[in-house]
Tab-separated table of C-alpha atoms in Angstrom:
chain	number	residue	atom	x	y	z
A	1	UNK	CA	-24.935	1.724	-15.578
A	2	UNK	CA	-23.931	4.601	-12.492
A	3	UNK	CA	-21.336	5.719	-13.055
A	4	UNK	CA	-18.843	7.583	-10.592
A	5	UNK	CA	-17.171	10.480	-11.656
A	6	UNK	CA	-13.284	10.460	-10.840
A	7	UNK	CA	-10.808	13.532	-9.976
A	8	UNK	CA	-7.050	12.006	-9.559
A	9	UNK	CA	-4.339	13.991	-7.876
A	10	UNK	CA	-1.053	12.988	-9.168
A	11	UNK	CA	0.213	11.882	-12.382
A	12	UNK	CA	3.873	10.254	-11.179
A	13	UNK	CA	4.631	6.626	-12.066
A	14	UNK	CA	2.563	5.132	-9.770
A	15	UNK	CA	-0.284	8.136	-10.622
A	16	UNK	CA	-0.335	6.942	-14.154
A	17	UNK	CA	-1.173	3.822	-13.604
A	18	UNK	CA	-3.881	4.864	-11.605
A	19	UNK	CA	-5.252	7.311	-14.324
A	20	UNK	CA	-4.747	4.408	-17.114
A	21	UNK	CA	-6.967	1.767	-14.592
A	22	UNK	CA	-9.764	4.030	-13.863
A	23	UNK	CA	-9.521	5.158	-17.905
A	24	UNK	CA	-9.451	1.857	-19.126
A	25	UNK	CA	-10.457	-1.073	-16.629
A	26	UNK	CA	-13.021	-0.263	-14.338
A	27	UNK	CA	-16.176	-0.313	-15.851
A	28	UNK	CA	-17.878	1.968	-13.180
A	29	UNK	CA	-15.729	4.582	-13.358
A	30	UNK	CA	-15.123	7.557	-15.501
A	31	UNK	CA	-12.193	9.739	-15.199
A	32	UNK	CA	-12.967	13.284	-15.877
A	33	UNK	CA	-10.525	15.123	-14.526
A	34	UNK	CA	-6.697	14.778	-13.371
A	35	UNK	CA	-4.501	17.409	-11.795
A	36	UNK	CA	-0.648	17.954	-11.691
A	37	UNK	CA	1.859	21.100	-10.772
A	38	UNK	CA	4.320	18.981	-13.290
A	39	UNK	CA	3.735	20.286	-17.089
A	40	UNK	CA	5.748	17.070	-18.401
A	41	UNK	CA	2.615	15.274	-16.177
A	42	UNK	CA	-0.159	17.145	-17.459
A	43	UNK	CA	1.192	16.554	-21.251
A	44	UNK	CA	1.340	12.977	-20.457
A	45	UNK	CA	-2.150	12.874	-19.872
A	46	UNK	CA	-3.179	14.951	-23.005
A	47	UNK	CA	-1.160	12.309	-25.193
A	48	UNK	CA	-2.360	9.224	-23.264
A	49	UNK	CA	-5.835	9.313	-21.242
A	50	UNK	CA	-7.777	11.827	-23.498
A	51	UNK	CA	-9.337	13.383	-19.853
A	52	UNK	CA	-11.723	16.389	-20.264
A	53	UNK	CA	-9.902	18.547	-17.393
A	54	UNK	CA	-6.275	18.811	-16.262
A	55	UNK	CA	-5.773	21.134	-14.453
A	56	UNK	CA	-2.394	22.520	-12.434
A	57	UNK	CA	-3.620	23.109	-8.913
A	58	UNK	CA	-5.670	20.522	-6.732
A	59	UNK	CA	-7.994	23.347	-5.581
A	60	UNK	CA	-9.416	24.280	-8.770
A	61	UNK	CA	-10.073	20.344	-9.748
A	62	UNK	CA	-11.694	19.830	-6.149
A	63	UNK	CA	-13.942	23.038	-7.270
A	64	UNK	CA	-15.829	20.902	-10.061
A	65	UNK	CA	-19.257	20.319	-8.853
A	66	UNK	CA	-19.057	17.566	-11.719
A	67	UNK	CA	-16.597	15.241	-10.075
A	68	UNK	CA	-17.938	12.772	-7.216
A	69	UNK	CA	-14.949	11.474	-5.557
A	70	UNK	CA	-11.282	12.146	-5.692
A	71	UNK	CA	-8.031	9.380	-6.262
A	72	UNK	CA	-4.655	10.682	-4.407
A	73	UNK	CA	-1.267	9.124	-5.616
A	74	UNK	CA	0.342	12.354	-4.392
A	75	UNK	CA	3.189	12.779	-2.017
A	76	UNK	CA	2.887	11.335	1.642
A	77	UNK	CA	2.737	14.660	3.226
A	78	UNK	CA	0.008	16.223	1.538
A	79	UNK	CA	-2.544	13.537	2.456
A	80	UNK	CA	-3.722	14.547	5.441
A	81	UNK	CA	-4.817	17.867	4.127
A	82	UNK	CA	-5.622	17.030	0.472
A	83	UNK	CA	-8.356	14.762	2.245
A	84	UNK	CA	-9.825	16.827	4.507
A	85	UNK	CA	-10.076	18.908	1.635
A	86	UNK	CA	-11.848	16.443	-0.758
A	87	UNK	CA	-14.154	15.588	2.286
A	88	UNK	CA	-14.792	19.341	2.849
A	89	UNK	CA	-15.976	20.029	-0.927
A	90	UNK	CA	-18.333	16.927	-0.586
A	91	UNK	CA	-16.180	14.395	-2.684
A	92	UNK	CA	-15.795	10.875	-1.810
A	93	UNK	CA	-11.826	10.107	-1.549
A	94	UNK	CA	-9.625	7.263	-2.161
A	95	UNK	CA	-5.966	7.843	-0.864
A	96	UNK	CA	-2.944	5.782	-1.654
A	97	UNK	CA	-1.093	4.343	1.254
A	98	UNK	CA	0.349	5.550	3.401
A	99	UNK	CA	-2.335	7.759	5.173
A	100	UNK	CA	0.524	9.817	6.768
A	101	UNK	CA	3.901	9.467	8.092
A	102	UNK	CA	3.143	11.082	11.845
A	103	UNK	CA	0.584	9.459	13.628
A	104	UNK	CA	-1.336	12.095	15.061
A	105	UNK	CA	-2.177	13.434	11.274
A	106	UNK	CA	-3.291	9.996	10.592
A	107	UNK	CA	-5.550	10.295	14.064
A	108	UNK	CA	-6.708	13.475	13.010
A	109	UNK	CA	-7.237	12.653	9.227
A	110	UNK	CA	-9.359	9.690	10.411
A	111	UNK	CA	-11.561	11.234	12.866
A	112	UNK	CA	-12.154	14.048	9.962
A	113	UNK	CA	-13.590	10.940	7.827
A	114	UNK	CA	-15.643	9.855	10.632
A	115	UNK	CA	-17.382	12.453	11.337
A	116	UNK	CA	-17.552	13.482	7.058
A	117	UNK	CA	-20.659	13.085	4.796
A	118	UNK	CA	-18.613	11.710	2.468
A	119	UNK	CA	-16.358	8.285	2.681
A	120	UNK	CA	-12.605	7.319	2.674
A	121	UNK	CA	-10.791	4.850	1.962
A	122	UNK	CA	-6.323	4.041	2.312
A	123	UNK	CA	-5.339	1.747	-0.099
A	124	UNK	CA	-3.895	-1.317	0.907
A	125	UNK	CA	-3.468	-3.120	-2.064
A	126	UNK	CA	-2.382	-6.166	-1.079
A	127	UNK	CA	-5.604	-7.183	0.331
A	128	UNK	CA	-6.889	-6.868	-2.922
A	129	UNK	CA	-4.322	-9.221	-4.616
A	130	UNK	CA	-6.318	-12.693	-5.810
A	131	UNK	CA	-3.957	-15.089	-3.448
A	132	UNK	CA	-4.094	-12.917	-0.581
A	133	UNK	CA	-7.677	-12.940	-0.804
A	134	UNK	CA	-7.613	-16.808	-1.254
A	135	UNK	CA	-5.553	-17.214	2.247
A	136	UNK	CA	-8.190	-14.695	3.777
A	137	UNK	CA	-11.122	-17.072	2.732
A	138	UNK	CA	-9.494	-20.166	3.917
A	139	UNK	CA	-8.002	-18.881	7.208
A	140	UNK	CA	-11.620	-17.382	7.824
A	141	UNK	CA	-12.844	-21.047	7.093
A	142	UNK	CA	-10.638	-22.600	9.870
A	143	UNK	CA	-8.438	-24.587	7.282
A	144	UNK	CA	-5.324	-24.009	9.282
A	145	UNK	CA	-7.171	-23.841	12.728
A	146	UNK	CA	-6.050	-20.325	14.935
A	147	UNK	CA	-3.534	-18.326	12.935
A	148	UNK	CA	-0.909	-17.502	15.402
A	149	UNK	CA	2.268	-16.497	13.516
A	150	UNK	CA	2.537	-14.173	10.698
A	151	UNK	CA	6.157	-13.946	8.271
A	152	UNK	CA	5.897	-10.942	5.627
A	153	UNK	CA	8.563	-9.453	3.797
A	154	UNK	CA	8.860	-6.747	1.000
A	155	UNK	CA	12.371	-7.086	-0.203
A	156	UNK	CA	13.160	-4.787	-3.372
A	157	UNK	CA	15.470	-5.412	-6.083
A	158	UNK	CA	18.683	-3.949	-5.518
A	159	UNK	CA	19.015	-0.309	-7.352
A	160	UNK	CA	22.835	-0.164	-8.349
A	161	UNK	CA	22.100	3.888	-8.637
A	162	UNK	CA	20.776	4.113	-5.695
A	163	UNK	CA	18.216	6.385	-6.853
A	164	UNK	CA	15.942	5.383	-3.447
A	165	UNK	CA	18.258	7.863	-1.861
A	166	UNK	CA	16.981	11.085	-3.141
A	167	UNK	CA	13.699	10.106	-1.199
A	168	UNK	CA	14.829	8.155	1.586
A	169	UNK	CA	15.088	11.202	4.053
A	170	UNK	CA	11.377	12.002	3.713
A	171	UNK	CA	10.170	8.404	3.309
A	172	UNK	CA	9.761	7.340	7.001
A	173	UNK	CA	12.531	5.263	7.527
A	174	UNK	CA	11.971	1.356	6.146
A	175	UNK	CA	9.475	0.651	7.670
A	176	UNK	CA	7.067	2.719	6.906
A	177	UNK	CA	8.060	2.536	3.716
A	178	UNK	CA	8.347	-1.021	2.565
A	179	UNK	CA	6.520	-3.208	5.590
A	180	UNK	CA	3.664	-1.054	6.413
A	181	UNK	CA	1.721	-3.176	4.131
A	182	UNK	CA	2.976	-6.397	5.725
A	183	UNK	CA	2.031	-5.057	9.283
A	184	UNK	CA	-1.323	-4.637	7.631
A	185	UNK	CA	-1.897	-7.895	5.944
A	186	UNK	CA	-0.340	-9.573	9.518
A	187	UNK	CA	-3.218	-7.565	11.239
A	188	UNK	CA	-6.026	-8.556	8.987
A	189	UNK	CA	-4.814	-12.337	8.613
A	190	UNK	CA	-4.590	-12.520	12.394
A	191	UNK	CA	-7.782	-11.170	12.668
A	192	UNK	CA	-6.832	-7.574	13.463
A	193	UNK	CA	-5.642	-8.239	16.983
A	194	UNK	CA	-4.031	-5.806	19.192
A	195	UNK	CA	-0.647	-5.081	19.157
A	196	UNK	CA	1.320	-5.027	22.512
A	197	UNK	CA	4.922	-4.259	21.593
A	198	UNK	CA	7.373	-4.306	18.705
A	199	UNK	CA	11.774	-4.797	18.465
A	200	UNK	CA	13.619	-4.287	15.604
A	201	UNK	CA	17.287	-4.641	14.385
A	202	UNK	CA	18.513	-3.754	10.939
A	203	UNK	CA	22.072	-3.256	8.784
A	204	UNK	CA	23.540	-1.158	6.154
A	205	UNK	CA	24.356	-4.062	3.499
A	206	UNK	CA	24.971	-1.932	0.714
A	207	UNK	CA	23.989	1.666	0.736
A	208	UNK	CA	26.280	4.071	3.227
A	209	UNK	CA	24.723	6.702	2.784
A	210	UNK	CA	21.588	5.918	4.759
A	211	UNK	CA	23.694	5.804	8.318
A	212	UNK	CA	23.594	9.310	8.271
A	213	UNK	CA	19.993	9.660	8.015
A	214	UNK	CA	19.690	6.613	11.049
A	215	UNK	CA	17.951	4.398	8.393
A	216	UNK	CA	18.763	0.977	6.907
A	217	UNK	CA	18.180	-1.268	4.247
A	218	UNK	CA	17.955	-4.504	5.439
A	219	UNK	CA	15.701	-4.330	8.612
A	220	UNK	CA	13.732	-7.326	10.881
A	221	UNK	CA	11.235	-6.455	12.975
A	222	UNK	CA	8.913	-8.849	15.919
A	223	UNK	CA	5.826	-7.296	16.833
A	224	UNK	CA	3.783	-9.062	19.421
A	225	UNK	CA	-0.310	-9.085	19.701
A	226	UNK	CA	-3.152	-9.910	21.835
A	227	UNK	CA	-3.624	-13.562	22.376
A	228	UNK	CA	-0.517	-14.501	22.013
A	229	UNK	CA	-0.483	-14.209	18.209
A	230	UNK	CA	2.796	-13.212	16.815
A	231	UNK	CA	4.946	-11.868	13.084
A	232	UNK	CA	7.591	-11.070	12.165
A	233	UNK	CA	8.922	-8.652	8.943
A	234	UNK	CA	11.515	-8.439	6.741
A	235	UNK	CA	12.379	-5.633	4.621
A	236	UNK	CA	14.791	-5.281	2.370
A	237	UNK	CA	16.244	-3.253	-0.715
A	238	UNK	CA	19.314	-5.193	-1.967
A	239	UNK	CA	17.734	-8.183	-3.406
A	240	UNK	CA	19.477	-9.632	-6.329
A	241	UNK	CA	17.169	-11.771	-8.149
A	242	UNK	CA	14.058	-9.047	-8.321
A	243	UNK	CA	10.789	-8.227	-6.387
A	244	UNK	CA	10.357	-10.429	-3.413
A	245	UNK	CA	6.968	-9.988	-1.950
A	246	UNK	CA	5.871	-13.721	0.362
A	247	UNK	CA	4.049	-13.992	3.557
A	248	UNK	CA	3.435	-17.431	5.696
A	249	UNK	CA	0.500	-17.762	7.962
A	250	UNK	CA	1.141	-20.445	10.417
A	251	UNK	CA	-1.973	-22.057	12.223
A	252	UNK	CA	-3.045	-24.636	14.867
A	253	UNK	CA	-3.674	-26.853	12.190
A	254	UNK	CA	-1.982	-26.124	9.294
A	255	UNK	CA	0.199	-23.192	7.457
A	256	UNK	CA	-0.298	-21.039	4.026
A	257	UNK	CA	2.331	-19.815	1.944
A	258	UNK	CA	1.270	-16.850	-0.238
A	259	UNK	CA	4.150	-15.630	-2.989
A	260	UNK	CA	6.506	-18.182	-1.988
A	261	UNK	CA	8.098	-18.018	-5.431
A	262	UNK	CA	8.159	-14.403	-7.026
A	263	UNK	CA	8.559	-15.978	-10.579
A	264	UNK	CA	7.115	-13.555	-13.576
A	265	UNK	CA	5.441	-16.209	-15.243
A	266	UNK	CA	4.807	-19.717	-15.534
A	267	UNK	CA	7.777	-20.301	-17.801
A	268	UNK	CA	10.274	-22.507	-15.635
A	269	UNK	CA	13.746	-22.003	-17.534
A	270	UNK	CA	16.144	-25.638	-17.489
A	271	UNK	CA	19.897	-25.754	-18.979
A	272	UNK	CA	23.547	-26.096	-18.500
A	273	UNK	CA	22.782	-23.250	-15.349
A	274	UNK	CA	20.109	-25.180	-13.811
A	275	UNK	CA	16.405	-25.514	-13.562
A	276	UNK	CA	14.724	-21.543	-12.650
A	277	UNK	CA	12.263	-18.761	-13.430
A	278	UNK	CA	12.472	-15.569	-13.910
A	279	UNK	CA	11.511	-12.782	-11.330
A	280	UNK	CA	9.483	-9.569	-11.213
A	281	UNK	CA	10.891	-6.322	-11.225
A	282	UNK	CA	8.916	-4.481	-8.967
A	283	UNK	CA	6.020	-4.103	-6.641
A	284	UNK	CA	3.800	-2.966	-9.775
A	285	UNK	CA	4.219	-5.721	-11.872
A	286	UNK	CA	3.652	-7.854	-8.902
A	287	UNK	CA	0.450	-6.282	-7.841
A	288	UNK	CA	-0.864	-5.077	-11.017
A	289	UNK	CA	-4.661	-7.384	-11.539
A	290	UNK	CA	-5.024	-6.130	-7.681
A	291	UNK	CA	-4.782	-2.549	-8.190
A	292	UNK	CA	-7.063	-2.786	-10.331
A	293	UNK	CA	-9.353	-4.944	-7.959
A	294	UNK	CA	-8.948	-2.122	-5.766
A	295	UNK	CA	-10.102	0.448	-7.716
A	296	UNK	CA	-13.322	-1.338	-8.743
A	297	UNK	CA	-13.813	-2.220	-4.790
A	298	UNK	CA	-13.935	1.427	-3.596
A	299	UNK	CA	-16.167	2.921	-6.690
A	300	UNK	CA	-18.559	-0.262	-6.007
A	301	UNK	CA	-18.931	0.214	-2.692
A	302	UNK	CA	-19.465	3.945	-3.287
A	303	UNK	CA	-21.872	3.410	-5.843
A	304	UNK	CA	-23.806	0.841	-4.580
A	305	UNK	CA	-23.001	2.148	-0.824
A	306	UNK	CA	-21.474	-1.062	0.929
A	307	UNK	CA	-18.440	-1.242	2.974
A	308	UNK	CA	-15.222	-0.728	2.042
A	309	UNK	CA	-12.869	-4.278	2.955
A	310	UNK	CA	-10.485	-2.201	4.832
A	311	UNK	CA	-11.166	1.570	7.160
A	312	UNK	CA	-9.394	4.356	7.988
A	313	UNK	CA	-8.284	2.874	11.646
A	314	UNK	CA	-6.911	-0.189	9.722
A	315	UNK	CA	-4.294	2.463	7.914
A	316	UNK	CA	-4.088	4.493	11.196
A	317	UNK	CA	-2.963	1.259	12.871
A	318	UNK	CA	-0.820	-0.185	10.324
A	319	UNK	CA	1.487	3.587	10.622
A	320	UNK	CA	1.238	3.128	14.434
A	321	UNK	CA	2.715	-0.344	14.582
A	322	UNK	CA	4.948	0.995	11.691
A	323	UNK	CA	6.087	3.889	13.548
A	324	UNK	CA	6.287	1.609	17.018
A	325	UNK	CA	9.334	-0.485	14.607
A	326	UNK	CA	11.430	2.278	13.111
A	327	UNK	CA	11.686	3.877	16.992
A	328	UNK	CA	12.950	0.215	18.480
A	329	UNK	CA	15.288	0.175	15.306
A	330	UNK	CA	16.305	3.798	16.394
A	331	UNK	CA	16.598	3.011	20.024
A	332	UNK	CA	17.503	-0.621	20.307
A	333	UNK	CA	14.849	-1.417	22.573
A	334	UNK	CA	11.826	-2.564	23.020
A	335	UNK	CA	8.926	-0.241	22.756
A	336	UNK	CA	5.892	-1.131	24.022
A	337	UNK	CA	2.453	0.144	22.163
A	338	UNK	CA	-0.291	1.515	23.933
């Protein structure tokens, strides 16, 4: 069996569980090499992944002539450049969302991978999750007629620390940060219709500290399309009872419910308290069988040279809508998208 020959940048949280999928569950793959300016990183992967290289700087991993393509779980701002890069030394590059936080790097990045030897790919990895895939195939059938209305929300479970906040300045505002993958899955369960303008609102429920950066954490957002197709998103980070990922598509004919019930498991839990089910944490947990449906989509489609499910104007979009939200939030008005 081919195999393809894996560099990943970035061994954070998220990172790791990269580097322990491509290790361990895609069959295709072989990680050879992982790179980190973190020494507590670098051990990590000595004690856990057994990789041939680590190495400290991303330059002298993108210098292997052995490595065909590159993963990126590194911070938002280096993406635009670290793919460029990748492209530039004739690796093949998979880049975890989002592709940027300012639009005109993502325009730029983009047109870079157009006009590249090599292929990219955002990762969106929602797409890739097993029920979202599902309510793909049977919208695409016609089993709820025209999709016209979208409802997506990514509402975290609430952090009494509020550890968020040592990030929040540089993460884009809410957004772009929790509901750019909801304006993507709207776009691609619509049928990736044009958008024509977005509003949003939002509140400080819990977390004061974010007025002075102009940010919330409960925000609501309309964004209206082509065709008169329509969504609306909800993002939140004060949840009590866990991880609340759901989106309803609502048809001509019918309506799908995807995530309705975040429950962990199939254990339903009935005393003196009532009849329930437990709830997952986070995202990760949530999401985990897709990312690794993910991975094993771009190194097939690299191998065996078919297209990747989603392109590099799908994540260029999803920031632009993104973007068109957090400045109505900011202004109060409507802002219409070009």
């Amino acid at each position: 069996m081919n195999k393809l020959r894996i560099g990943l940048a970035g061994l954070g949280r998220l990172g790791q569980r990269y580097a322990e999928n491509l290790s361990r569950a895609v069959p295709r793959a072989e990680l050879v090499a992982v790179c980190s300016p973190v020494e507590g990183e670098r051990a990590w992967a000595r004690d856990n992944i057994g990789v041939a290289a680590i190495h400290d700087r991303y330059e002298a991993m993108l210098a292997d002539p052995g490595i065909d393509a590159v993963f990126l779980v590194t911070p938002t701002s280096l993406h635009p450049a670290q793919i460029a890069q990748a492209l530039d030394a004739g690796k093949h590059v998979f880049c975890e969302k989002p592709l940027s936080l300012d639009l005109d790097e993502c325009r730029r990045a983009a047109a870079h991978a157009a006009a590249a030897e090599k292929r990219a790919m955002v990762g969106f990895v929602r797409r890739f999750d097993e029920s979202y895939r599902d309510a793909f195939r049977h919208i695409e059938a016609g089993g709820i007629g025209r999709p016209f209305l979208v409802y997506s929300q990514t509402a975290d479970l609430a952090d009494p620390t509020g550890a968020f906040l040592k990030f929040a300045p540089t993460s884009g505002g809410i957004f772009l940060d929790c509901s750019v993958h909801d304006v993507d899955l709207a776009r691609w369960l619509l049928g990736r219709p044009k958008a024509l303008k977005a509003y949003a609102a939002g509140t400080v429920a819990m977390y004061p500290p974010l007025e002075d950066i102009g940010d919330v954490d409960n925000g609501i957002a309309i964004v209206e399309f082509e065709g008169g197709r329509m969504a609306m998103f909800h993002a939140s980070r004060t949840q009590a009872h866990g991880h609340d990922t759901h989106t309803d598509v609502t048809g001509t004919a019918g309506k799908l419910s995807i995530g309705r019930n975040p429950r962990a498991n199939r254990v339903e839990i009935s005393d003196a308290g009532g009849v329930r089910n437990t709830v997952v944490p986070s995202f990760y947990e949530r999401f985990a069988p897709a990312f690794v449906t993910q991975a094993k989509h771009f190194v097939d489609a690299v191998l065996d040279d078919t297209p990747f499910d989603l392109t590099m104007d799908d994540a260029v979009e999803a920031t632009r809508i993104a973007v068109a939200m957090r400045e109505s939030l900011q202004s109060g008005g409507v802002v219409a998208l070009d």
